[in-house]
Amino acid sequence: ATITLPYTRECETADAKNTANVLYRSAASGSKVMGQFSCQNAEPWSAIPNGYVRFTELNFPVTNEELMLELTYSKYSAAISWIYLKIDGVVRDSILPLNLGSWNIFSQDTFNIGHLEGLHSIEFFVSESQTYGTADLDVFTIKRKQNASLK
């Protein structure tokens, strides 16, 4: 079925992943996150390079508008580690999550997607991680980019 925009999805409902587990966070949407993204799932919480969380077979509607993805995340580390957004395996954009000083404080950042129609996969990807992971992934929303359209 074609998704309806805006399209919101909990990150813990990923279709595929090689890192992170569903964790409880009381301030998260639905009280759950895809937690400690890009690290081992047990102590000492060591980094996993090339970690991903993937959402497959998203059928985008026909539109002449550019799209964006808004990600809600938490991060409790001063280490620098970028999160990349891949569409069908190709990097489209990246963000540098802020250190929020707690795994239970959340912030939002935006990825530019551009123009998409039809069936695609979306993946959050980290090439270089850190101990305790890059971030907790809470929820994402895909929506039309405001004040922008393709000519």
Tab-separated table of N, CA and C in Angstrom:
chain	number	residue	atom	x	y	z
A	1	ALA	N	0.836	-1.195	0.000
A	1	ALA	CA	0.000	0.000	0.000
A	1	ALA	C	0.875	1.251	0.000
A	2	THR	N	0.385	2.281	-0.619
A	2	THR	CA	1.095	3.557	-0.671
A	2	THR	C	1.003	4.253	0.674
A	3	ILE	N	2.139	4.789	1.143
A	3	ILE	CA	2.114	5.521	2.408
A	3	ILE	C	1.398	6.847	2.216
A	4	THR	N	0.825	7.346	3.294
A	4	THR	CA	0.168	8.650	3.300
A	4	THR	C	1.094	9.638	3.979
A	5	LEU	N	1.289	10.800	3.375
A	5	LEU	CA	2.147	11.837	3.955
A	5	LEU	C	1.314	12.800	4.779
A	6	PRO	N	1.767	13.206	5.951
A	6	PRO	CA	3.006	12.760	6.585
A	6	PRO	C	2.899	11.312	7.067
A	7	TYR	N	4.035	10.611	7.001
A	7	TYR	CA	4.127	9.203	7.389
A	7	TYR	C	5.028	9.109	8.605
A	8	THR	N	4.501	8.591	9.718
A	8	THR	CA	5.265	8.472	10.959
A	8	THR	C	5.437	7.003	11.304
A	9	ARG	N	6.643	6.661	11.739
A	9	ARG	CA	6.919	5.272	12.111
A	9	ARG	C	7.864	5.219	13.300
A	10	GLU	N	7.580	4.331	14.229
A	10	GLU	CA	8.449	4.103	15.388
A	10	GLU	C	9.708	3.370	14.908
A	11	CYS	N	10.864	3.816	15.335
A	11	CYS	CA	12.122	3.217	14.876
A	11	CYS	C	12.304	1.780	15.359
A	12	GLU	N	11.652	1.429	16.464
A	12	GLU	CA	11.792	0.059	16.959
A	12	GLU	C	11.039	-0.958	16.108
A	13	THR	N	10.323	-0.490	15.077
A	13	THR	CA	9.610	-1.395	14.165
A	13	THR	C	10.403	-1.641	12.878
A	14	ALA	N	11.717	-1.471	12.927
A	14	ALA	CA	12.571	-1.658	11.746
A	14	ALA	C	12.383	-3.049	11.150
A	15	ASP	N	12.530	-3.135	9.824
A	15	ASP	CA	12.413	-4.407	9.119
A	15	ASP	C	13.712	-5.208	9.154
A	16	ALA	N	14.856	-4.521	9.311
A	16	ALA	CA	16.156	-5.196	9.363
A	16	ALA	C	17.125	-4.315	10.139
A	17	LYS	N	18.112	-4.954	10.791
A	17	LYS	CA	19.123	-4.206	11.548
A	17	LYS	C	20.296	-5.129	11.827
A	18	ASN	N	21.458	-4.532	12.079
A	18	ASN	CA	22.593	-5.327	12.528
A	18	ASN	C	23.134	-4.796	13.850
A	19	THR	N	22.391	-3.900	14.454
A	19	THR	CA	22.789	-3.304	15.720
A	19	THR	C	21.555	-2.739	16.412
A	20	ALA	N	21.631	-2.577	17.694
A	20	ALA	CA	20.580	-1.967	18.516
A	20	ALA	C	19.471	-2.958	18.873
A	21	ASN	N	18.824	-2.681	19.985
A	21	ASN	CA	17.691	-3.454	20.476
A	21	ASN	C	16.587	-2.499	20.878
A	22	VAL	N	15.403	-3.027	21.026
A	22	VAL	CA	14.302	-2.226	21.538
A	22	VAL	C	14.543	-2.030	23.040
A	23	LEU	N	14.621	-0.762	23.453
A	23	LEU	CA	14.867	-0.419	24.852
A	23	LEU	C	13.744	0.464	25.375
A	24	TYR	N	13.519	0.400	26.673
A	24	TYR	CA	12.545	1.258	27.340
A	24	TYR	C	13.184	2.612	27.647
A	25	ARG	N	12.508	3.686	27.277
A	25	ARG	CA	12.873	5.059	27.653
A	25	ARG	C	11.562	5.771	27.955
A	26	SER	N	11.358	6.164	29.185
A	26	SER	CA	10.053	6.685	29.618
A	26	SER	C	9.611	7.915	28.839
A	27	ALA	N	10.545	8.736	28.349
A	27	ALA	CA	10.174	9.962	27.637
A	27	ALA	C	10.040	9.755	26.126
A	28	ALA	N	10.286	8.532	25.654
A	28	ALA	CA	10.212	8.257	24.221
A	28	ALA	C	8.772	8.101	23.761
A	29	SER	N	8.555	8.278	22.477
A	29	SER	CA	7.260	8.002	21.879
A	29	SER	C	6.950	6.526	22.092
A	30	GLY	N	5.831	6.220	22.735
A	30	GLY	CA	5.489	4.832	23.023
A	30	GLY	C	6.388	4.186	24.060
A	31	SER	N	7.233	4.966	24.715
A	31	SER	CA	8.162	4.528	25.771
A	31	SER	C	9.221	3.532	25.290
A	32	LYS	N	9.442	3.455	23.961
A	32	LYS	CA	10.449	2.543	23.421
A	32	LYS	C	11.287	3.246	22.364
A	33	VAL	N	12.536	2.760	22.198
A	33	VAL	CA	13.443	3.263	21.164
A	33	VAL	C	14.188	2.089	20.544
A	34	MET	N	14.809	2.318	19.400
A	34	MET	CA	15.796	1.395	18.867
A	34	MET	C	17.097	1.860	19.481
A	35	GLY	N	17.506	1.186	20.549
A	35	GLY	CA	18.473	1.768	21.466
A	35	GLY	C	19.915	1.380	21.284
A	36	GLN	N	20.685	2.360	21.651
A	36	GLN	CA	22.124	2.338	21.574
A	36	GLN	C	22.555	1.865	20.189
A	37	PHE	N	22.010	2.582	19.209
A	37	PHE	CA	22.272	2.336	17.799
A	37	PHE	C	23.763	2.386	17.521
A	38	SER	N	24.281	1.367	16.907
A	38	SER	CA	25.656	1.219	16.431
A	38	SER	C	26.639	0.769	17.505
A	39	CYS	N	26.157	0.001	18.502
A	39	CYS	CA	27.082	-0.614	19.452
A	39	CYS	C	26.613	-2.030	19.782
A	40	GLN	N	27.495	-2.806	20.427
A	40	GLN	CA	27.147	-4.157	20.867
A	40	GLN	C	25.956	-4.087	21.810
A	41	ASN	N	25.195	-5.152	21.874
A	41	ASN	CA	23.980	-5.166	22.681
A	41	ASN	C	24.198	-5.641	24.115
A	42	ALA	N	25.445	-5.614	24.575
A	42	ALA	CA	25.755	-6.005	25.951
A	42	ALA	C	27.053	-5.321	26.378
A	43	GLU	N	27.299	-5.287	27.685
A	43	GLU	CA	28.530	-4.678	28.185
A	43	GLU	C	29.729	-5.336	27.528
A	44	PRO	N	30.747	-4.595	27.161
A	44	PRO	CA	31.021	-3.197	27.485
A	44	PRO	C	30.448	-2.197	26.485
A	45	TRP	N	29.420	-2.562	25.705
A	45	TRP	CA	28.748	-1.660	24.766
A	45	TRP	C	29.718	-1.117	23.716
A	46	SER	N	30.566	-1.977	23.198
A	46	SER	CA	31.583	-1.587	22.216
A	46	SER	C	30.950	-1.182	20.890
A	47	ALA	N	31.659	-0.348	20.168
A	47	ALA	CA	31.183	0.174	18.889
A	47	ALA	C	31.093	-0.926	17.835
A	48	ILE	N	30.096	-0.800	16.956
A	48	ILE	CA	29.952	-1.655	15.779
A	48	ILE	C	30.065	-0.750	14.557
A	49	PRO	N	31.128	-0.894	13.754
A	49	PRO	CA	31.202	-0.090	12.528
A	49	PRO	C	30.165	-0.564	11.518
A	50	ASN	N	29.736	0.342	10.676
A	50	ASN	CA	28.775	0.047	9.609
A	50	ASN	C	27.446	-0.475	10.133
A	51	GLY	N	26.998	0.100	11.246
A	51	GLY	CA	25.714	-0.282	11.820
A	51	GLY	C	24.558	0.317	11.035
A	52	TYR	N	23.455	-0.444	10.938
A	52	TYR	CA	22.294	0.077	10.219
A	52	TYR	C	20.992	-0.377	10.861
A	53	VAL	N	19.966	0.420	10.617
A	53	VAL	CA	18.576	0.102	10.936
A	53	VAL	C	17.797	0.446	9.671
A	54	ARG	N	17.061	-0.549	9.101
A	54	ARG	CA	16.472	-0.384	7.769
A	54	ARG	C	14.952	-0.596	7.801
A	55	PHE	N	14.288	0.203	6.984
A	55	PHE	CA	12.837	0.128	6.793
A	55	PHE	C	12.614	-0.108	5.304
A	56	THR	N	11.989	-1.225	4.944
A	56	THR	CA	11.919	-1.638	3.542
A	56	THR	C	10.509	-1.502	2.981
A	57	GLU	N	10.445	-1.522	1.664
A	57	GLU	CA	9.199	-1.534	0.905
A	57	GLU	C	8.235	-0.413	1.294
A	58	LEU	N	8.787	0.800	1.393
A	58	LEU	CA	7.948	1.976	1.602
A	58	LEU	C	7.520	2.487	0.236
A	59	ASN	N	6.235	2.495	-0.026
A	59	ASN	CA	5.700	2.888	-1.323
A	59	ASN	C	5.258	4.356	-1.264
A	60	PHE	N	6.069	5.221	-1.848
A	60	PHE	CA	5.820	6.660	-1.796
A	60	PHE	C	4.782	7.060	-2.843
A	61	PRO	N	3.918	8.020	-2.487
A	61	PRO	CA	2.898	8.469	-3.446
A	61	PRO	C	3.517	9.301	-4.566
A	62	VAL	N	2.791	9.421	-5.660
A	62	VAL	CA	3.194	10.308	-6.753
A	62	VAL	C	3.007	11.740	-6.269
A	63	THR	N	4.067	12.510	-6.306
A	63	THR	CA	4.014	13.905	-5.879
A	63	THR	C	5.100	14.675	-6.627
A	64	ASN	N	4.888	15.954	-6.819
A	64	ASN	CA	5.922	16.771	-7.463
A	64	ASN	C	6.699	17.575	-6.425
A	65	GLU	N	6.569	17.175	-5.180
A	65	GLU	CA	7.202	17.922	-4.091
A	65	GLU	C	8.419	17.193	-3.526
A	66	GLU	N	9.354	17.968	-2.991
A	66	GLU	CA	10.498	17.394	-2.289
A	66	GLU	C	10.055	16.972	-0.899
A	67	LEU	N	10.718	15.927	-0.395
A	67	LEU	CA	10.364	15.373	0.906
A	67	LEU	C	11.518	15.533	1.882
A	68	MET	N	11.189	15.472	3.162
A	68	MET	CA	12.186	15.496	4.217
A	68	MET	C	11.816	14.459	5.259
A	69	LEU	N	12.792	14.023	6.020
A	69	LEU	CA	12.574	13.069	7.092
A	69	LEU	C	13.030	13.703	8.386
A	70	GLU	N	12.137	13.755	9.353
A	70	GLU	CA	12.442	14.315	10.668
A	70	GLU	C	12.638	13.158	11.639
A	71	LEU	N	13.825	13.068	12.242
A	71	LEU	CA	14.172	11.990	13.164
A	71	LEU	C	14.209	12.522	14.592
A	72	THR	N	13.537	11.815	15.487
A	72	THR	CA	13.612	12.111	16.916
A	72	THR	C	14.578	11.108	17.533
A	73	TYR	N	15.551	11.610	18.291
A	73	TYR	CA	16.609	10.766	18.852
A	73	TYR	C	17.006	11.265	20.232
A	74	SER	N	17.736	10.437	20.964
A	74	SER	CA	18.410	10.864	22.195
A	74	SER	C	19.879	10.484	22.071
A	75	LYS	N	20.733	11.207	22.784
A	75	LYS	CA	22.168	10.917	22.767
A	75	LYS	C	22.785	11.376	24.075
A	76	TYR	N	23.625	10.512	24.640
A	76	TYR	CA	24.287	10.846	25.901
A	76	TYR	C	25.772	10.554	25.762
A	77	SER	N	26.436	11.343	24.926
A	77	SER	CA	27.863	11.198	24.685
A	77	SER	C	28.368	12.432	23.955
A	78	ALA	N	29.578	12.838	24.274
A	78	ALA	CA	30.186	13.979	23.586
A	78	ALA	C	30.952	13.550	22.336
A	79	ALA	N	31.091	12.251	22.123
A	79	ALA	CA	31.825	11.759	20.954
A	79	ALA	C	31.099	12.152	19.668
A	80	ILE	N	31.870	12.392	18.624
A	80	ILE	CA	31.311	12.796	17.336
A	80	ILE	C	31.092	11.562	16.465
A	81	SER	N	29.860	11.378	16.009
A	81	SER	CA	29.529	10.256	15.139
A	81	SER	C	28.304	10.635	14.309
A	82	TRP	N	28.466	10.685	13.000
A	82	TRP	CA	27.399	11.086	12.092
A	82	TRP	C	26.419	9.946	11.859
A	83	ILE	N	25.145	10.283	11.664
A	83	ILE	CA	24.134	9.335	11.208
A	83	ILE	C	23.807	9.704	9.766
A	84	TYR	N	23.918	8.719	8.879
A	84	TYR	CA	23.630	8.929	7.463
A	84	TYR	C	22.264	8.348	7.131
A	85	LEU	N	21.552	9.005	6.237
A	85	LEU	CA	20.296	8.491	5.720
A	85	LEU	C	20.562	7.953	4.321
A	86	LYS	N	20.287	6.667	4.134
A	86	LYS	CA	20.427	6.046	2.821
A	86	LYS	C	19.036	5.757	2.260
A	87	ILE	N	18.872	6.024	0.984
A	87	ILE	CA	17.673	5.632	0.250
A	87	ILE	C	18.139	4.612	-0.789
A	88	ASP	N	17.608	3.416	-0.728
A	88	ASP	CA	17.995	2.340	-1.644
A	88	ASP	C	19.516	2.159	-1.687
A	89	GLY	N	20.160	2.263	-0.522
A	89	GLY	CA	21.593	2.024	-0.413
A	89	GLY	C	22.487	3.190	-0.757
A	90	VAL	N	21.913	4.335	-1.144
A	90	VAL	CA	22.702	5.516	-1.524
A	90	VAL	C	22.507	6.612	-0.475
A	91	VAL	N	23.615	7.166	0.027
A	91	VAL	CA	23.533	8.225	1.039
A	91	VAL	C	22.872	9.459	0.442
A	92	ARG	N	21.841	9.965	1.114
A	92	ARG	CA	21.135	11.178	0.681
A	92	ARG	C	21.489	12.374	1.547
A	93	ASP	N	21.716	12.139	2.850
A	93	ASP	CA	21.968	13.259	3.760
A	93	ASP	C	22.540	12.693	5.055
A	94	SER	N	22.986	13.581	5.945
A	94	SER	CA	23.526	13.155	7.237
A	94	SER	C	23.225	14.201	8.296
A	95	ILE	N	23.263	13.742	9.541
A	95	ILE	CA	23.126	14.651	10.690
A	95	ILE	C	24.202	14.304	11.701
A	96	LEU	N	24.540	15.262	12.530
A	96	LEU	CA	25.443	15.054	13.657
A	96	LEU	C	24.611	15.231	14.926
A	97	PRO	N	24.213	14.118	15.567
A	97	PRO	CA	23.357	14.240	16.751
A	97	PRO	C	24.036	15.018	17.877
A	98	LEU	N	23.257	15.808	18.568
A	98	LEU	CA	23.743	16.599	19.698
A	98	LEU	C	23.825	15.747	20.953
A	99	ASN	N	24.798	16.035	21.809
A	99	ASN	CA	24.855	15.407	23.125
A	99	ASN	C	23.789	16.071	23.991
A	100	LEU	N	22.759	15.323	24.362
A	100	LEU	CA	21.639	15.878	25.121
A	100	LEU	C	21.801	15.682	26.624
A	101	GLY	N	22.872	15.003	27.048
A	101	GLY	CA	23.150	14.842	28.466
A	101	GLY	C	22.303	13.787	29.163
A	102	SER	N	21.521	13.039	28.400
A	102	SER	CA	20.672	11.991	28.977
A	102	SER	C	20.145	11.121	27.839
A	103	TRP	N	19.942	9.842	28.121
A	103	TRP	CA	19.310	8.961	27.144
A	103	TRP	C	17.798	9.159	27.161
A	104	ASN	N	17.286	9.978	28.069
A	104	ASN	CA	15.836	10.171	28.184
A	104	ASN	C	15.409	11.598	27.850
A	105	ILE	N	16.283	12.346	27.189
A	105	ILE	CA	15.945	13.665	26.637
A	105	ILE	C	16.041	13.523	25.120
A	106	PHE	N	15.044	14.042	24.409
A	106	PHE	CA	14.971	13.819	22.968
A	106	PHE	C	15.025	15.130	22.195
A	107	SER	N	15.570	15.036	20.992
A	107	SER	CA	15.668	16.168	20.086
A	107	SER	C	15.301	15.686	18.690
A	108	GLN	N	15.138	16.635	17.778
A	108	GLN	CA	14.803	16.295	16.396
A	108	GLN	C	15.806	16.933	15.452
A	109	ASP	N	16.058	16.238	14.376
A	109	ASP	CA	16.889	16.770	13.297
A	109	ASP	C	16.279	16.309	11.978
A	110	THR	N	16.630	17.009	10.903
A	110	THR	CA	15.979	16.776	9.621
A	110	THR	C	16.970	16.345	8.551
A	111	PHE	N	16.590	15.322	7.798
A	111	PHE	CA	17.320	14.872	6.610
A	111	PHE	C	16.542	15.331	5.385
A	112	ASN	N	17.231	15.790	4.366
A	112	ASN	CA	16.600	16.085	3.086
A	112	ASN	C	16.551	14.794	2.274
A	113	ILE	N	15.383	14.459	1.761
A	113	ILE	CA	15.217	13.259	0.951
A	113	ILE	C	15.200	13.605	-0.530
A	114	GLY	N	14.570	14.716	-0.864
A	114	GLY	CA	14.396	15.061	-2.268
A	114	GLY	C	13.105	14.484	-2.791
A	115	HIS	N	13.065	14.232	-4.074
A	115	HIS	CA	11.858	13.742	-4.740
A	115	HIS	C	11.890	12.214	-4.797
A	116	LEU	N	10.859	11.557	-4.296
A	116	LEU	CA	10.747	10.095	-4.345
A	116	LEU	C	9.334	9.710	-4.742
A	117	GLU	N	9.221	8.711	-5.568
A	117	GLU	CA	7.932	8.099	-5.888
A	117	GLU	C	8.155	6.609	-5.987
A	118	GLY	N	7.152	5.827	-5.642
A	118	GLY	CA	7.238	4.380	-5.766
A	118	GLY	C	7.910	3.718	-4.586
A	119	LEU	N	8.371	2.492	-4.782
A	119	LEU	CA	8.876	1.625	-3.727
A	119	LEU	C	10.346	1.894	-3.419
A	120	HIS	N	10.650	2.139	-2.142
A	120	HIS	CA	12.016	2.444	-1.709
A	120	HIS	C	12.270	1.889	-0.314
A	121	SER	N	13.567	1.750	0.033
A	121	SER	CA	13.958	1.423	1.407
A	121	SER	C	14.698	2.614	1.992
A	122	ILE	N	14.546	2.768	3.300
A	122	ILE	CA	15.199	3.847	4.039
A	122	ILE	C	16.064	3.201	5.109
A	123	GLU	N	17.273	3.735	5.265
A	123	GLU	CA	18.199	3.151	6.228
A	123	GLU	C	18.936	4.246	6.977
A	124	PHE	N	18.990	4.117	8.303
A	124	PHE	CA	19.875	4.939	9.126
A	124	PHE	C	21.167	4.146	9.257
A	125	PHE	N	22.307	4.797	9.003
A	125	PHE	CA	23.586	4.109	8.873
A	125	PHE	C	24.671	4.898	9.590
A	126	VAL	N	25.575	4.185	10.255
A	126	VAL	CA	26.725	4.803	10.915
A	126	VAL	C	27.971	4.061	10.465
A	127	SER	N	28.917	4.776	9.853
A	127	SER	CA	30.139	4.121	9.386
A	127	SER	C	31.146	3.958	10.511
A	128	GLU	N	31.229	4.947	11.376
A	128	GLU	CA	32.133	4.880	12.525
A	128	GLU	C	31.322	5.166	13.771
A	129	SER	N	31.367	4.253	14.715
A	129	SER	CA	30.568	4.396	15.923
A	129	SER	C	31.461	4.713	17.108
A	130	GLN	N	30.905	4.557	18.276
A	130	GLN	CA	31.608	4.830	19.522
A	130	GLN	C	31.050	3.923	20.602
A	131	THR	N	31.796	3.744	21.670
A	131	THR	CA	31.297	2.993	22.812
A	131	THR	C	29.992	3.624	23.285
A	132	TYR	N	29.032	2.826	23.654
A	132	TYR	CA	27.674	3.211	24.083
A	132	TYR	C	26.783	3.622	22.923
A	133	GLY	N	27.267	3.548	21.695
A	133	GLY	CA	26.420	3.831	20.547
A	133	GLY	C	26.357	5.295	20.183
A	134	THR	N	25.823	5.536	18.996
A	134	THR	CA	25.722	6.884	18.461
A	134	THR	C	24.514	7.617	19.007
A	135	ALA	N	23.383	6.930	19.087
A	135	ALA	CA	22.137	7.566	19.531
A	135	ALA	C	21.081	6.488	19.754
A	136	ASP	N	20.006	6.866	20.431
A	136	ASP	CA	18.788	6.068	20.469
A	136	ASP	C	17.864	6.643	19.411
A	137	LEU	N	17.328	5.802	18.533
A	137	LEU	CA	16.417	6.247	17.478
A	137	LEU	C	14.991	6.032	17.959
A	138	ASP	N	14.205	7.100	18.026
A	138	ASP	CA	12.866	7.019	18.602
A	138	ASP	C	11.786	6.869	17.532
A	139	VAL	N	11.598	7.891	16.725
A	139	VAL	CA	10.520	7.908	15.745
A	139	VAL	C	10.947	8.790	14.575
A	140	PHE	N	10.446	8.488	13.369
A	140	PHE	CA	10.705	9.383	12.248
A	140	PHE	C	9.407	9.693	11.522
A	141	THR	N	9.397	10.883	10.898
A	141	THR	CA	8.255	11.323	10.102
A	141	THR	C	8.763	11.791	8.752
A	142	ILE	N	8.165	11.254	7.696
A	142	ILE	CA	8.456	11.712	6.340
A	142	ILE	C	7.330	12.653	5.946
A	143	LYS	N	7.690	13.838	5.474
A	143	LYS	CA	6.676	14.821	5.098
A	143	LYS	C	7.163	15.676	3.945
A	144	ARG	N	6.224	16.410	3.417
A	144	ARG	CA	6.555	17.342	2.338
A	144	ARG	C	7.433	18.438	2.896
A	145	LYS	N	8.454	18.802	2.134
A	145	LYS	CA	9.343	19.885	2.528
A	145	LYS	C	8.590	21.204	2.342
A	146	GLN	N	8.537	21.984	3.372
A	146	GLN	CA	7.787	23.242	3.308
A	146	GLN	C	8.468	24.225	2.380
A	147	ASN	N	7.646	24.944	1.627
A	147	ASN	CA	8.122	26.003	0.736
A	147	ASN	C	9.091	25.508	-0.331
A	148	ALA	N	8.945	24.250	-0.741
A	148	ALA	CA	9.826	23.727	-1.785
A	148	ALA	C	9.028	22.801	-2.695
A	149	SER	N	9.279	22.890	-3.959
A	149	SER	CA	8.694	21.947	-4.912
A	149	SER	C	9.607	21.842	-6.114
A	150	LEU	N	9.514	20.728	-6.810
A	150	LEU	CA	10.311	20.561	-8.020
A	150	LEU	C	9.630	21.264	-9.176
A	151	LYS	N	10.397	21.890	-10.002
A	151	LYS	CA	9.835	22.615	-11.166
A	151	LYS	C	9.884	21.737	-12.384
